[in-house]
Each structure stands twice: as C-alpha cells, then as structure tokens.
Tab-separated table of C-alpha atoms in Angstrom:
chain	number	residue	atom	x	y	z
I	1	UNK	CA	-16.194	2.971	93.238
I	2	UNK	CA	-17.162	1.823	89.860
I	3	UNK	CA	-18.537	3.237	86.831
I	4	UNK	CA	-22.429	2.233	86.319
I	5	UNK	CA	-24.883	2.811	83.309
I	6	UNK	CA	-28.324	2.006	83.173
I	7	UNK	CA	-30.092	1.429	80.054
I	8	UNK	CA	-33.873	0.037	79.095
I	9	UNK	CA	-36.224	3.013	80.708
I	10	UNK	CA	-39.504	3.428	78.506
I	11	UNK	CA	-42.578	4.151	78.521
I	12	UNK	CA	-45.191	1.015	78.928
I	13	UNK	CA	-48.657	0.451	79.539
I	14	UNK	CA	-49.784	-1.116	82.725
I	15	UNK	CA	-49.871	-4.838	83.026
I	16	UNK	CA	-46.630	-4.672	80.335
I	17	UNK	CA	-42.957	-5.795	81.284
I	18	UNK	CA	-39.552	-4.079	80.678
I	19	UNK	CA	-36.191	-5.517	81.201
I	20	UNK	CA	-33.414	-2.716	82.540
I	21	UNK	CA	-29.296	-3.419	82.219
I	22	UNK	CA	-26.660	-1.994	84.445
I	23	UNK	CA	-23.303	-2.375	82.616
I	24	UNK	CA	-20.016	-1.059	83.791
I	25	UNK	CA	-18.526	0.405	80.715
I	26	UNK	CA	-14.924	1.081	79.983
I	27	UNK	CA	-12.169	-1.358	80.282
I	28	UNK	CA	-10.764	-2.070	83.557
I	29	UNK	CA	-9.340	-4.509	86.002
I	30	UNK	CA	-12.319	-4.809	88.067
I	31	UNK	CA	-16.095	-6.644	86.859
I	32	UNK	CA	-19.655	-5.429	88.065
I	33	UNK	CA	-19.460	-8.997	89.190
I	34	UNK	CA	-16.880	-8.776	91.627
I	35	UNK	CA	-20.124	-6.585	93.533
I	36	UNK	CA	-23.157	-6.653	95.021
I	37	UNK	CA	-25.602	-5.149	92.869
I	38	UNK	CA	-28.999	-3.377	93.855
I	39	UNK	CA	-31.572	-1.418	91.501
I	40	UNK	CA	-33.116	1.307	93.552
I	41	UNK	CA	-35.969	3.594	91.972
I	42	UNK	CA	-37.044	7.383	93.241
I	43	UNK	CA	-40.049	9.773	92.174
I	44	UNK	CA	-40.120	13.559	92.943
I	45	UNK	CA	-39.968	14.709	96.288
I	46	UNK	CA	-39.717	10.801	97.447
I	47	UNK	CA	-36.528	9.090	98.901
I	48	UNK	CA	-34.802	6.389	96.863
I	49	UNK	CA	-36.333	2.973	97.335
I	50	UNK	CA	-34.305	0.050	97.038
I	51	UNK	CA	-36.053	-2.664	95.407
I	52	UNK	CA	-33.977	-5.393	94.571
I	53	UNK	CA	-30.270	-6.838	95.470
I	54	UNK	CA	-28.550	-9.386	93.803
I	55	UNK	CA	-24.828	-10.804	95.402
I	56	UNK	CA	-21.502	-10.812	93.652
I	57	UNK	CA	-21.776	-14.284	93.026
I	58	UNK	CA	-25.625	-14.315	92.124
I	59	UNK	CA	-26.883	-16.669	94.425
I	60	UNK	CA	-28.565	-14.546	96.548
I	61	UNK	CA	-31.304	-11.779	96.252
I	62	UNK	CA	-33.516	-9.667	98.166
I	63	UNK	CA	-36.523	-7.754	97.039
I	64	UNK	CA	-38.788	-5.268	98.215
I	65	UNK	CA	-42.269	-6.216	99.386
I	66	UNK	CA	-43.509	-3.511	96.709
I	67	UNK	CA	-41.851	-5.535	93.842
I	68	UNK	CA	-41.488	-9.279	95.180
I	69	UNK	CA	-43.100	-11.632	93.093
I	70	UNK	CA	-42.872	-9.061	89.993
I	71	UNK	CA	-39.372	-8.218	89.389
I	72	UNK	CA	-36.689	-10.385	89.163
I	73	UNK	CA	-32.895	-9.423	89.373
I	74	UNK	CA	-30.176	-11.956	87.482
I	75	UNK	CA	-26.792	-11.488	86.124
I	76	UNK	CA	-26.055	-11.899	82.655
I	77	UNK	CA	-22.297	-13.215	82.426
I	78	UNK	CA	-22.606	-12.920	78.755
I	79	UNK	CA	-23.614	-9.387	78.420
I	80	UNK	CA	-21.542	-8.728	81.620
I	81	UNK	CA	-24.603	-6.653	82.732
I	82	UNK	CA	-27.131	-7.111	85.649
I	83	UNK	CA	-30.357	-6.734	84.986
I	84	UNK	CA	-33.643	-6.234	86.423
I	85	UNK	CA	-36.952	-7.837	84.365
I	86	UNK	CA	-39.782	-5.992	85.422
I	87	UNK	CA	-43.349	-7.990	85.026
I	88	UNK	CA	-46.852	-6.881	85.612
I	89	UNK	CA	-45.878	-3.126	85.927
I	90	UNK	CA	-48.497	-0.819	87.889
I	91	UNK	CA	-48.535	2.668	87.351
I	92	UNK	CA	-46.881	3.321	91.051
I	93	UNK	CA	-43.627	1.931	89.338
I	94	UNK	CA	-43.028	4.745	87.334
I	95	UNK	CA	-39.823	6.132	88.430
I	96	UNK	CA	-36.226	7.005	87.636
I	97	UNK	CA	-34.071	3.343	88.447
I	98	UNK	CA	-30.650	3.440	89.392
I	99	UNK	CA	-28.342	0.531	89.752
I	100	UNK	CA	-25.940	0.731	92.489
I	101	UNK	CA	-22.774	-0.649	94.124
I	102	UNK	CA	-21.403	-0.995	97.487
I	103	UNK	CA	-17.904	0.523	98.208
I	104	UNK	CA	-16.457	-3.004	98.637
I	105	UNK	CA	-16.311	-5.813	96.450
I	106	UNK	CA	-17.891	-9.375	97.830
I	107	UNK	CA	-20.129	-7.556	100.180
I	108	UNK	CA	-23.447	-8.279	100.755
I	109	UNK	CA	-25.234	-5.095	102.085
I	110	UNK	CA	-27.923	-5.029	104.619
I	111	UNK	CA	-31.480	-5.430	103.689
I	112	UNK	CA	-33.741	-3.600	103.428
I	113	UNK	CA	-31.873	-1.414	101.593
I	114	UNK	CA	-29.922	1.578	102.338
I	115	UNK	CA	-28.835	4.575	100.107
I	116	UNK	CA	-26.097	4.854	101.991
I	117	UNK	CA	-24.619	1.616	101.800
I	118	UNK	CA	-24.231	1.925	98.244
I	119	UNK	CA	-20.822	4.157	96.966
I	120	UNK	CA	-21.140	3.947	93.012
I	121	UNK	CA	-24.326	4.885	91.215
I	122	UNK	CA	-25.560	4.749	87.659
I	123	UNK	CA	-26.947	8.030	86.167
I	124	UNK	CA	-30.788	6.098	85.763
I	125	UNK	CA	-32.930	5.827	83.333
I	126	UNK	CA	-37.191	6.460	83.322
I	127	UNK	CA	-39.807	4.334	83.662
I	128	UNK	CA	-43.478	5.539	83.010
I	129	UNK	CA	-46.204	3.095	83.372
I	130	UNK	CA	-49.406	4.262	82.264
I	131	UNK	CA	-52.495	3.266	83.291
C-alpha cells in the first residue's frame, strides 16, 4: 500500500469547476505513477462510486457515465500528482472525493470500478456544489 492524500475540495456554485489533486506524500522508493489511480466519491448513506481511473502509464482512462464528458483525470509529472478536473459541476456531484490505488503496481483494475480492487485510500476531500 502507498499513502495517498487528496486536496482541492471546496464549495462552488453549480456550473463551476474544481480541480482535485492526489499525491503520495513522503520520501519513498516508489512513485504514485507506478500505480493506476482512481477517484471515488461518497455521500452519506450510499456506497462509494468510482468515477474515474487512469493507468500508471497514463495511456488509458475510464469514466463513469455520471461524469463522462465533464470530468478529466490526468497525471502531472512535475507536481507528482494525479488530478481530477471537474467541470460543469452539478449539485449531485457533492460528495467526499477519495483517490485510491490498487495493491499492485502496473495493474489496471476492471471497470466499472469496485472498492475491493483498491488497497490504498486517501482521507478524502469534500466537494459541495450549490444550486
């Protein structure tokens, strides 16, 4: 497992944009880019929903239907982050957003995304979209 930390959550108006970042903090011999990284979100009383995934090489991505065309997942090698650009936000996008990585490097988890395929999780960052 690798440590993960999210940032960028905030309160925005519907139609606005946010950019979330996921970093693997600390000095280590591994890199976040050794792993596929996913973004999940969760609202109280509901299961976590996997919304986006990027392969460790950055050449494959996946989006849930609920966010396809509005969200973009990407790697930023300069900042060593995996980002989630969220545009055209809707109130139903309000949730705690988590980044996650599978237990093994160079592994592209099956889609649609399932919590059980991911071993490393951040603590989450809150996104609130008001109408």
